[in-house]
Amino acid sequence: MLDAQIKSQLKEHFKQITSPIELKIALDSSNKSNELNSLAQDLASLSEHISVLENYDMNARRPSLVVSSKKTSTQISFAGVPMGHEFTSLVLALLHSGGHPARLNSDELEVIKSIDRPLNFEVYVSLSCQTCPQVVQALNTLAANNANISTTMVDGALFQDEVAARNIMAVPSVYLNGELFSQGAVSLSDILKKLDGNSAQKEVEKLNGKAPFDVLVIGGGPAGASAAVYAARKGLNTGVVAERFGGQVADTMSIENFISVKETEGPKLVTQLEQHVKQYDVDIMTSNRVANIQRNEYLDIELDNGAKLTAKSVVISTGARWRSVNVPGEAEYKGRGVAYCPHCDGPLFKGKPVAVIGGGNSGIEAAIDLANITEHVTVLEFANDLKADQVLIEKARSLANITIHTNVQTTEIVGDEQKVTGLKYIERNTQQAQSIPVAGVFVQIGLVPNSEWLKNTEIKLNQFGEIEIDGKGSTNMPGVFAAGDVTTSPFKQIVIAMGSGATASLGAFDYLIRAQDAANQAA
């Protein structure tokens, strides 16, 4: 199951396991069960602390594997074969169950240990989803540190009966004690806030008590990470406040144009960015959204939870998100057939017809990917011609189960109140209305800047909602700089965002020096 190189690497990692682990496996006669059995046996061969118990529970999902600590009685389960993006989740579950501590701060560990009621989490994933592992790993961290908490990763593509019964049409979907708990990206901090009613207030008090930052970076994507590194290297008191580290890059499947790196994946790059930032004394405050910014004695930054931070300078790098098509049915069926990540949610539509709205690179790439999974893909493009690269267009047109319509306008996404069942559009040249039956609609029509929170501030935005900046990343508000996809930078690329983050951070450094010099002269 595992090749020699991976086994060698794991054997080295497993030296950190100090207490006994039992891998409890429930199997049937399927090929997936054979794979899971081989995986369990391979893992057990790499550490004297790991053993295998077969057919432990006649009522268990099959195939499934439970990572059980004999010392603490904690249990972390995987229904399916946790390979692909979830292999790291399995390895971390083994390490944390075997005595190697998870990376938790004292406040988080205190909240986890204080939970004294049974919590049973189930998280439905697809193995191609890049957002799912962070959710799985957050839940696994809870279970590894408190025997009252159990968690199970469920491969939605393998257990489609459960997916259909629960009407799951987007991953990750988390259930707690049988009830929907969350859908989409959610961090450990977010989970703890939902579980502990006092956690949110504690967080507000903690944020309110922070001293003014020299540079506060708003946003944790490539631009924000770059800005934070450059500020910290100047010896400045630097903070990063963001909903999550990595931003949109965390949802990017393949990156092949990042200079000096032939090929990588979004989550891997995000991990490297975060590790780089954490090499410096940077205060990272994730699971927080900024609501307002004002210029007073300092720059006052208000968060949507009511907390307030202050800073001498700010770099805004809140990035962009997928643009909505804004037709009836889109909002109503988001997560119930309307999706924005074909890599994440595509496997849930195996063997079913789907539509892709958008004929640019992202739309045609999505159609090609989905054609390998779904019954049929219909591409709808508003313009007369596809905007994707010619090589992608030729590939899409060569696939028998892709139909492309140009010069059409989507008018409605139709459903049965539970899930998407179809899509309506008009042919723009004839105004003839058409409808097609589909189980899923993937919206791929470009980006919109995450700048709505700035509309009632003095910071100037252009007609597209982008922050207007100069060559140093300066905005019209003194001390406020901006970088990346949220700005008027004409090209939305990772490498350009990183460069603009460095530029804005150096601009902030220059501003602080000049402001201090002016203050000294005035004195």
Coordinates of C-alpha atoms in Angstrom, one line a residue:
M1 CA 0.0 0.0 0.0
L2 CA 2.7 2.4 1.0
D3 CA 5.9 2.7 -1.0
A4 CA 9.4 2.3 0.5
Q5 CA 10.1 6.1 0.6
I6 CA 6.9 6.9 2.5
K7 CA 7.5 4.0 4.9
S8 CA 11.0 5.3 5.6
Q9 CA 9.7 8.8 6.3
L10 CA 6.9 7.5 8.5
K11 CA 9.2 5.3 10.5
E12 CA 11.2 8.3 11.4
H13 CA 8.1 10.3 12.4
F14 CA 6.7 7.4 14.4
K15 CA 9.7 7.6 16.8
Q16 CA 7.7 10.3 18.4
I17 CA 5.0 7.8 19.4
T18 CA 5.5 6.8 23.1
S19 CA 2.2 5.1 24.1
P20 CA 0.4 2.1 22.6
I21 CA -2.1 2.6 19.7
E22 CA -4.6 0.0 18.4
L23 CA -5.9 0.3 14.9
K24 CA -9.3 -1.2 14.9
I25 CA -10.5 -2.1 11.4
A26 CA -13.9 -3.2 10.1
L27 CA -13.8 -4.7 6.6
D28 CA -15.9 -6.3 4.0
S29 CA -15.0 -8.0 0.7
S30 CA -14.5 -4.8 -1.3
N31 CA -11.3 -3.6 -2.9
K32 CA -11.4 -0.5 -0.6
S33 CA -11.4 -2.9 2.4
N34 CA -8.3 -4.6 1.0
E35 CA -6.6 -1.3 0.6
L36 CA -7.5 -0.2 4.2
N37 CA -6.3 -3.5 5.6
S38 CA -3.0 -3.2 3.7
L39 CA -2.6 0.4 5.0
A40 CA -3.2 -0.6 8.6
Q41 CA -0.7 -3.5 8.4
D42 CA 1.9 -1.2 6.8
L43 CA 1.4 1.3 9.6
A44 CA 1.7 -1.3 12.3
S45 CA 4.9 -2.6 10.8
L46 CA 6.6 0.8 11.3
S47 CA 6.2 1.1 15.1
E48 CA 6.3 -1.3 18.0
H49 CA 3.6 0.9 19.6
I50 CA 1.0 0.2 16.9
S51 CA -1.1 -3.0 16.7
V52 CA -4.1 -4.0 14.6
L53 CA -7.4 -5.4 15.7
E54 CA -9.6 -6.8 12.9
N55 CA -13.4 -6.8 12.8
Y56 CA -13.8 -5.1 16.1
D57 CA -17.4 -3.9 15.6
M58 CA -20.1 -5.6 13.5
N59 CA -22.1 -2.4 13.4
A60 CA -19.3 -0.2 12.1
R61 CA -19.1 1.4 8.7
R62 CA -17.1 -0.8 6.3
P63 CA -14.4 -0.2 5.5
S64 CA -13.4 1.9 8.5
L65 CA -10.4 2.3 10.8
V66 CA -10.3 3.6 14.4
V67 CA -7.1 5.0 15.9
S68 CA -7.5 4.1 19.5
S69 CA -5.2 5.1 22.4
K70 CA -4.9 2.4 25.0
K71 CA -3.5 4.9 27.5
T72 CA -6.2 7.6 27.2
S73 CA -9.1 5.7 25.6
T74 CA -9.4 8.4 22.9
Q75 CA -10.9 7.4 19.5
I76 CA -10.4 8.9 16.0
S77 CA -12.2 7.2 13.2
F78 CA -11.8 7.1 9.4
A79 CA -14.7 5.7 7.3
G80 CA -13.0 4.9 4.0
V81 CA -9.4 4.9 3.0
P82 CA -7.7 8.1 4.3
M83 CA -5.3 8.7 1.4
G84 CA -4.9 11.7 -0.8
H85 CA -5.3 14.9 1.1
E86 CA -6.5 13.0 4.2
F87 CA -3.3 10.9 4.6
T88 CA -1.8 13.7 6.7
S89 CA -4.9 13.7 8.9
L90 CA -4.3 10.0 9.6
V91 CA -0.6 10.5 10.3
L92 CA -1.3 13.3 12.8
A93 CA -4.1 11.2 14.4
L94 CA -1.5 8.5 15.1
L95 CA 1.1 10.9 16.5
H96 CA -1.4 12.7 18.7
S97 CA -3.0 9.5 19.9
G98 CA 0.4 8.1 20.6
G99 CA 1.5 10.8 23.0
H100 CA 3.0 13.4 20.7
P101 CA 1.3 16.7 21.7
A102 CA -0.7 18.7 19.2
R103 CA 0.1 22.3 18.6
L104 CA -2.3 24.0 21.0
N105 CA -2.1 27.1 23.1
S106 CA -2.9 26.8 26.8
D107 CA -6.3 28.5 26.4
E108 CA -7.4 26.0 23.6
L109 CA -6.3 23.0 25.6
E110 CA -8.1 24.3 28.7
V111 CA -11.4 24.6 26.8
I112 CA -11.0 21.1 25.2
K113 CA -10.2 19.5 28.6
S114 CA -13.2 21.1 30.2
I115 CA -15.7 19.5 27.9
D116 CA -17.5 16.9 30.1
R117 CA -20.3 15.8 27.9
P118 CA -20.3 13.2 25.0
L119 CA -19.7 14.8 21.6
N120 CA -19.7 12.6 18.5
F121 CA -18.6 14.4 15.4
E122 CA -18.9 13.1 11.8
V123 CA -17.3 15.1 9.0
Y124 CA -18.1 14.2 5.4
V125 CA -15.3 14.9 3.0
S126 CA -14.1 14.1 -0.5
L127 CA -10.5 12.9 -0.7
S128 CA -9.8 15.6 -3.4
C129 CA -11.0 18.4 -1.2
Q130 CA -8.2 20.6 0.0
T131 CA -10.3 22.5 2.6
C132 CA -11.4 19.3 4.3
P133 CA -8.2 18.2 6.0
Q134 CA -7.9 21.3 8.2
V135 CA -11.5 20.6 9.5
V136 CA -10.8 16.9 10.0
Q137 CA -7.5 17.7 11.8
A138 CA -9.2 20.3 14.0
L139 CA -11.8 17.7 15.1
N140 CA -9.2 15.0 15.5
T141 CA -7.3 17.3 17.8
L142 CA -10.4 17.6 20.0
A143 CA -10.8 13.8 20.1
A144 CA -7.1 13.2 20.8
N145 CA -7.2 15.4 23.9
N146 CA -10.6 14.4 25.4
A147 CA -12.1 10.9 25.6
N148 CA -15.5 12.4 25.8
I149 CA -15.1 13.5 22.2
S150 CA -15.1 11.2 19.2
T151 CA -14.8 12.0 15.6
T152 CA -15.2 10.2 12.3
M153 CA -14.0 11.3 8.8
V154 CA -16.5 9.9 6.2
D155 CA -15.5 9.6 2.6
G156 CA -18.6 10.9 0.9
A157 CA -17.8 9.3 -2.4
L158 CA -17.6 5.9 -0.8
F159 CA -20.6 6.2 1.5
Q160 CA -23.1 7.8 -1.0
D161 CA -26.1 6.3 0.7
E162 CA -25.4 8.4 3.8
V163 CA -24.7 11.4 1.7
A164 CA -28.0 11.0 -0.1
A165 CA -29.9 10.4 3.2
R166 CA -28.5 13.5 4.7
N167 CA -28.8 15.5 1.5
I168 CA -25.1 16.5 1.6
M169 CA -24.0 18.4 -1.5
A170 CA -21.0 20.2 -0.2
V171 CA -17.9 19.3 1.8
P172 CA -16.7 19.5 4.4
S173 CA -20.1 18.9 6.2
V174 CA -19.8 18.4 10.0
Y175 CA -22.5 16.7 12.1
L176 CA -22.5 16.8 15.9
N177 CA -24.5 14.2 17.7
G178 CA -26.5 13.7 14.5
E179 CA -27.3 17.4 13.8
L180 CA -25.6 19.6 11.2
F181 CA -22.9 21.6 13.0
S182 CA -21.1 23.4 10.2
Q183 CA -20.4 23.4 6.5
G184 CA -17.3 24.6 4.7
A185 CA -14.0 25.7 6.2
V186 CA -14.0 25.9 10.0
S187 CA -11.0 26.3 12.3
L188 CA -10.3 24.8 15.7
S189 CA -10.9 28.2 17.1
D190 CA -14.3 28.5 15.4
I191 CA -15.3 25.1 16.7
L192 CA -14.3 25.9 20.3
K193 CA -16.2 29.2 20.1
K194 CA -19.4 27.3 19.2
L195 CA -18.8 24.7 21.9
D196 CA -17.9 27.0 24.7
G197 CA -20.3 29.9 25.2
N198 CA -17.7 31.8 27.2
S199 CA -14.9 31.4 24.7
A200 CA -16.0 34.2 22.4
Q201 CA -16.1 36.7 25.3
K202 CA -12.7 35.6 26.5
E203 CA -11.3 36.1 23.0
V204 CA -12.7 39.7 22.9
E205 CA -11.2 40.6 26.2
K206 CA -7.9 39.1 25.1
L207 CA -7.9 41.1 21.8
N208 CA -8.9 44.3 23.6
G209 CA -5.9 44.0 25.9
K210 CA -3.3 44.0 23.1
A211 CA -0.9 47.0 22.8
P212 CA -0.8 49.0 19.6
F213 CA 0.9 47.3 16.7
D214 CA 3.5 49.0 14.6
V215 CA 2.1 47.1 11.6
L216 CA -1.2 45.2 11.6
V217 CA -1.8 43.1 8.6
I218 CA -5.5 42.4 7.8
G219 CA -5.8 39.2 5.8
G220 CA -3.7 36.0 5.9
G221 CA -3.3 35.1 2.2
P222 CA 0.0 35.3 0.2
A223 CA 0.0 39.1 0.3
G224 CA -0.6 39.2 4.0
A225 CA 2.0 36.6 4.8
S226 CA 4.6 38.5 2.7
A227 CA 3.7 41.8 4.4
A228 CA 4.0 40.2 7.9
V229 CA 7.4 38.6 7.2
Y230 CA 8.8 41.9 5.8
A231 CA 7.5 43.9 8.7
A232 CA 8.7 41.4 11.3
R233 CA 12.2 41.4 9.8
K234 CA 12.4 45.1 10.3
G235 CA 11.9 44.5 14.0
L236 CA 8.4 46.0 14.1
N237 CA 5.7 44.8 16.4
T238 CA 3.6 42.9 13.9
G239 CA 0.2 41.3 14.0
V240 CA -2.0 39.4 11.5
V241 CA -5.7 39.4 11.9
A242 CA -7.6 37.1 9.5
E243 CA -10.5 34.7 9.2
R244 CA -8.1 31.9 8.2
F245 CA -4.5 31.7 7.2
G246 CA -4.0 31.2 3.4
G247 CA -7.1 32.8 2.1
Q248 CA -8.3 31.6 -1.3
V249 CA -5.0 29.8 -2.0
A250 CA -6.1 27.1 0.5
D251 CA -8.8 26.2 -2.0
T252 CA -6.5 26.1 -5.0
M253 CA -5.7 22.6 -6.4
S254 CA -2.6 22.9 -8.5
I255 CA -0.1 25.8 -8.8
E256 CA 2.3 25.5 -11.7
N257 CA 3.3 29.1 -12.2
F258 CA 4.9 30.0 -8.9
I259 CA 8.4 31.0 -9.9
S260 CA 11.2 28.6 -8.7
V261 CA 8.6 25.9 -7.7
K262 CA 7.8 23.6 -10.6
E263 CA 4.5 22.4 -9.1
T264 CA 2.8 22.6 -5.7
E265 CA -0.7 22.6 -4.2
G266 CA -2.5 25.3 -2.4
P267 CA -2.7 23.8 1.1
K268 CA 1.0 22.9 0.9
L269 CA 1.9 26.4 0.0
V270 CA -0.3 27.8 2.8
T271 CA 1.4 25.6 5.3
Q272 CA 4.8 26.9 4.1
L273 CA 3.6 30.5 4.3
E274 CA 2.3 30.0 7.9
Q275 CA 5.5 28.3 9.0
H276 CA 7.6 31.1 7.5
V277 CA 5.5 33.8 9.3
K278 CA 5.7 31.8 12.6
Q279 CA 9.5 31.9 12.5
Y280 CA 9.2 35.5 13.5
D281 CA 7.5 37.1 16.5
V282 CA 4.2 37.8 14.8
D283 CA 0.9 37.8 16.7
I284 CA -1.4 35.7 14.5
M285 CA -5.1 36.2 15.3
T286 CA -7.2 33.9 13.1
S287 CA -11.0 33.3 13.1
N288 CA -11.5 37.0 13.2
R289 CA -13.2 39.3 10.7
V290 CA -12.5 43.1 10.6
A291 CA -15.6 45.3 10.4
N292 CA -14.2 48.9 10.3
I293 CA -11.1 51.0 10.4
Q294 CA -10.8 54.7 11.4
R295 CA -8.0 57.2 11.8
N296 CA -7.7 58.7 15.3
E297 CA -4.6 59.0 17.4
Y298 CA -3.8 55.5 16.1
L299 CA -5.6 53.5 13.5
D300 CA -8.6 51.9 15.3
I301 CA -9.6 48.5 13.9
E302 CA -13.0 47.1 14.9
L303 CA -13.7 43.4 14.6
D304 CA -17.2 42.0 14.0
N305 CA -17.2 40.4 17.4
G306 CA -16.9 43.8 19.0
A307 CA -13.2 43.6 19.9
K308 CA -10.9 46.6 19.0
L309 CA -7.3 46.6 17.9
T310 CA -5.0 49.6 17.4
A311 CA -2.0 50.1 15.1
K312 CA 0.4 52.8 13.9
S313 CA 0.1 51.4 10.4
V314 CA -2.1 48.8 8.6
V315 CA -1.7 46.6 5.5
I316 CA -5.0 45.5 4.1
S317 CA -4.7 42.2 2.2
T318 CA -8.2 40.7 2.4
G319 CA -8.0 39.2 -1.1
A320 CA -11.0 38.2 -3.2
R321 CA -13.6 35.5 -3.5
W322 CA -15.6 33.7 -6.2
R323 CA -18.1 36.0 -7.8
S324 CA -21.8 35.0 -7.5
V325 CA -24.0 34.8 -10.6
N326 CA -26.8 36.5 -8.6
V327 CA -29.8 34.7 -10.0
P328 CA -32.8 33.2 -8.2
G329 CA -31.9 29.9 -6.6
E330 CA -28.2 30.5 -6.1
A331 CA -28.3 31.7 -2.5
E332 CA -31.2 29.3 -1.6
Y333 CA -29.3 26.2 -2.9
K334 CA -25.7 27.2 -1.9
G335 CA -24.2 24.0 -0.4
R336 CA -27.2 22.0 -1.7
G337 CA -26.1 21.8 -5.3
V338 CA -24.7 25.2 -5.9
A339 CA -20.9 25.0 -5.5
Y340 CA -17.8 27.0 -6.2
C341 CA -15.0 24.4 -5.8
P342 CA -15.1 21.5 -8.3
H343 CA -12.2 19.7 -6.6
C344 CA -14.0 19.8 -3.3
D345 CA -17.5 19.0 -4.2
G346 CA -17.2 17.3 -7.6
P347 CA -17.0 13.7 -6.2
L348 CA -20.5 14.2 -4.5
F349 CA -22.0 14.4 -8.0
K350 CA -20.5 11.2 -9.4
G351 CA -22.6 9.9 -12.3
K352 CA -25.0 12.9 -12.2
P353 CA -25.4 15.8 -14.8
V354 CA -23.9 19.1 -13.7
A355 CA -23.5 22.6 -15.2
V356 CA -20.5 25.0 -15.0
I357 CA -21.2 28.7 -15.3
G358 CA -18.2 30.5 -16.8
G359 CA -16.0 29.9 -19.9
G360 CA -12.7 31.3 -18.6
N361 CA -9.8 29.2 -17.5
S362 CA -11.3 28.3 -14.2
G363 CA -14.6 27.3 -15.8
I364 CA -13.2 25.1 -18.6
E365 CA -10.7 23.5 -16.1
A366 CA -13.6 22.7 -13.9
A367 CA -15.6 21.2 -16.8
I368 CA -12.6 19.0 -17.7
D369 CA -12.2 17.8 -14.1
L370 CA -15.9 17.2 -13.7
A371 CA -16.2 15.3 -16.9
N372 CA -14.1 12.5 -15.4
I373 CA -16.5 12.1 -12.5
T374 CA -20.0 13.2 -13.6
E375 CA -22.4 11.9 -16.2
H376 CA -22.4 15.1 -18.3
V377 CA -21.2 18.7 -18.0
T378 CA -22.9 21.7 -19.6
V379 CA -20.8 24.9 -19.8
L380 CA -22.7 28.2 -20.0
E381 CA -20.7 31.3 -21.1
F382 CA -22.3 34.8 -21.3
A383 CA -19.9 36.1 -24.0
N384 CA -19.8 35.1 -27.7
D385 CA -16.6 33.2 -27.2
L386 CA -14.8 31.2 -24.5
K387 CA -12.1 33.2 -22.7
A388 CA -10.1 30.2 -21.6
D389 CA -6.7 29.2 -23.1
Q390 CA -7.0 27.5 -26.4
V391 CA -5.4 24.3 -25.2
L392 CA -8.1 24.0 -22.5
I393 CA -10.8 24.7 -25.0
E394 CA -9.6 22.1 -27.4
K395 CA -9.4 19.5 -24.5
A396 CA -12.9 20.3 -23.4
R397 CA -14.3 20.1 -26.9
S398 CA -12.7 16.7 -27.3
L399 CA -14.6 15.2 -24.4
A400 CA -17.9 13.6 -25.5
N401 CA -19.7 14.4 -22.2
I402 CA -19.1 18.1 -22.3
T403 CA -21.5 20.5 -24.0
I404 CA -20.6 24.1 -24.4
H405 CA -23.1 27.0 -24.9
T406 CA -21.8 30.5 -25.6
N407 CA -23.8 33.8 -25.8
V408 CA -26.2 32.5 -23.1
Q409 CA -27.4 34.0 -19.8
T410 CA -28.2 32.0 -16.8
T411 CA -31.6 33.1 -15.4
E412 CA -32.4 30.7 -12.6
I413 CA -31.2 27.8 -10.6
V414 CA -34.1 25.4 -9.9
G415 CA -34.6 23.0 -7.0
D416 CA -37.2 21.0 -5.2
E417 CA -36.6 22.9 -1.9
Q418 CA -34.1 20.3 -0.8
K419 CA -31.5 20.3 -3.6
V420 CA -30.8 21.6 -7.1
T421 CA -32.7 19.9 -9.9
G422 CA -32.1 22.1 -12.9
L423 CA -31.0 25.4 -14.5
K424 CA -32.7 27.9 -16.8
Y425 CA -31.0 30.1 -19.3
I426 CA -31.8 32.2 -22.4
E427 CA -30.0 32.3 -25.7
R428 CA -29.0 36.0 -25.9
N429 CA -29.3 36.3 -29.7
T430 CA -32.8 34.9 -29.9
Q431 CA -34.1 35.4 -26.4
Q432 CA -35.3 31.8 -26.4
A433 CA -35.6 30.3 -23.0
Q434 CA -34.0 26.9 -22.3
S435 CA -33.8 24.6 -19.3
I436 CA -31.7 21.6 -18.5
P437 CA -31.9 19.1 -15.7
V438 CA -28.7 19.1 -13.5
A439 CA -27.9 17.9 -10.0
G440 CA -25.2 20.5 -9.4
V441 CA -24.2 24.0 -10.6
F442 CA -20.5 25.1 -10.3
V443 CA -20.1 28.9 -10.5
Q444 CA -16.8 29.9 -12.0
I445 CA -17.1 33.5 -13.2
G446 CA -14.2 35.3 -11.7
L447 CA -13.4 37.2 -8.5
V448 CA -14.9 40.0 -6.4
P449 CA -12.7 41.9 -3.9
N450 CA -13.4 41.4 -0.1
S451 CA -13.8 45.1 0.5
E452 CA -17.4 45.5 1.5
W453 CA -16.4 46.4 5.0
L454 CA -14.6 49.5 3.7
K455 CA -17.5 51.1 1.9
N456 CA -18.4 53.2 5.0
T457 CA -14.8 54.3 5.6
E458 CA -12.7 57.0 4.1
I459 CA -10.6 54.6 2.2
K460 CA -11.1 55.1 -1.6
L461 CA -12.4 52.2 -3.7
N462 CA -12.8 52.1 -7.5
Q463 CA -16.0 51.2 -9.3
F464 CA -15.2 47.5 -8.9
G465 CA -14.7 47.7 -5.2
E466 CA -10.9 47.5 -5.4
I467 CA -8.8 49.6 -3.0
E468 CA -6.9 52.3 -4.9
I469 CA -3.2 52.2 -4.2
D470 CA -0.1 53.9 -5.5
G471 CA 3.3 52.5 -6.3
K472 CA 4.2 52.0 -2.6
G473 CA 0.9 50.3 -1.8
S474 CA -0.4 53.5 -0.1
T475 CA -4.1 54.2 0.2
N476 CA -5.6 57.7 0.6
M477 CA -5.8 57.2 4.4
P478 CA -2.4 58.0 6.0
G479 CA -0.8 55.0 7.5
V480 CA -3.0 52.5 5.6
F481 CA -1.5 50.4 2.9
A482 CA -3.0 47.6 0.8
A483 CA -1.8 44.6 -1.2
G484 CA -2.9 41.7 -3.3
D485 CA -6.2 40.8 -5.0
V486 CA -8.3 43.4 -3.0
T487 CA -6.4 46.2 -4.7
T488 CA -6.3 47.8 -8.1
S489 CA -3.3 45.6 -9.0
P490 CA -4.3 44.6 -12.5
F491 CA -3.2 40.9 -12.3
K492 CA -4.5 38.6 -9.7
Q493 CA -1.7 36.1 -9.3
I494 CA 0.0 34.6 -6.2
V495 CA 3.4 35.7 -7.0
I496 CA 2.2 39.3 -7.7
A497 CA 0.3 39.3 -4.4
M498 CA 3.4 38.3 -2.5
G499 CA 5.4 41.1 -4.2
S500 CA 2.7 43.7 -3.5
G501 CA 2.6 42.5 0.2
A502 CA 6.3 43.2 0.5
T503 CA 5.9 46.5 -1.2
A504 CA 3.1 47.6 1.1
S505 CA 5.0 46.5 4.2
L506 CA 8.1 48.4 3.1
G507 CA 5.8 51.4 2.4
A508 CA 4.5 51.1 6.0
F509 CA 8.0 50.9 7.4
D510 CA 9.0 54.1 5.4
Y511 CA 5.8 55.8 6.7
L512 CA 6.6 54.9 10.3
I513 CA 10.2 56.2 10.0
R514 CA 9.0 59.5 8.5
A515 CA 6.1 59.9 11.1
Q516 CA 8.6 59.3 13.9
D517 CA 11.0 61.9 12.4
A518 CA 8.2 64.4 12.1
A519 CA 7.2 63.8 15.7
N520 CA 10.8 64.3 16.9
Q521 CA 11.2 67.6 15.0
A522 CA 7.9 68.8 16.4
A523 CA 9.1 68.1 19.9

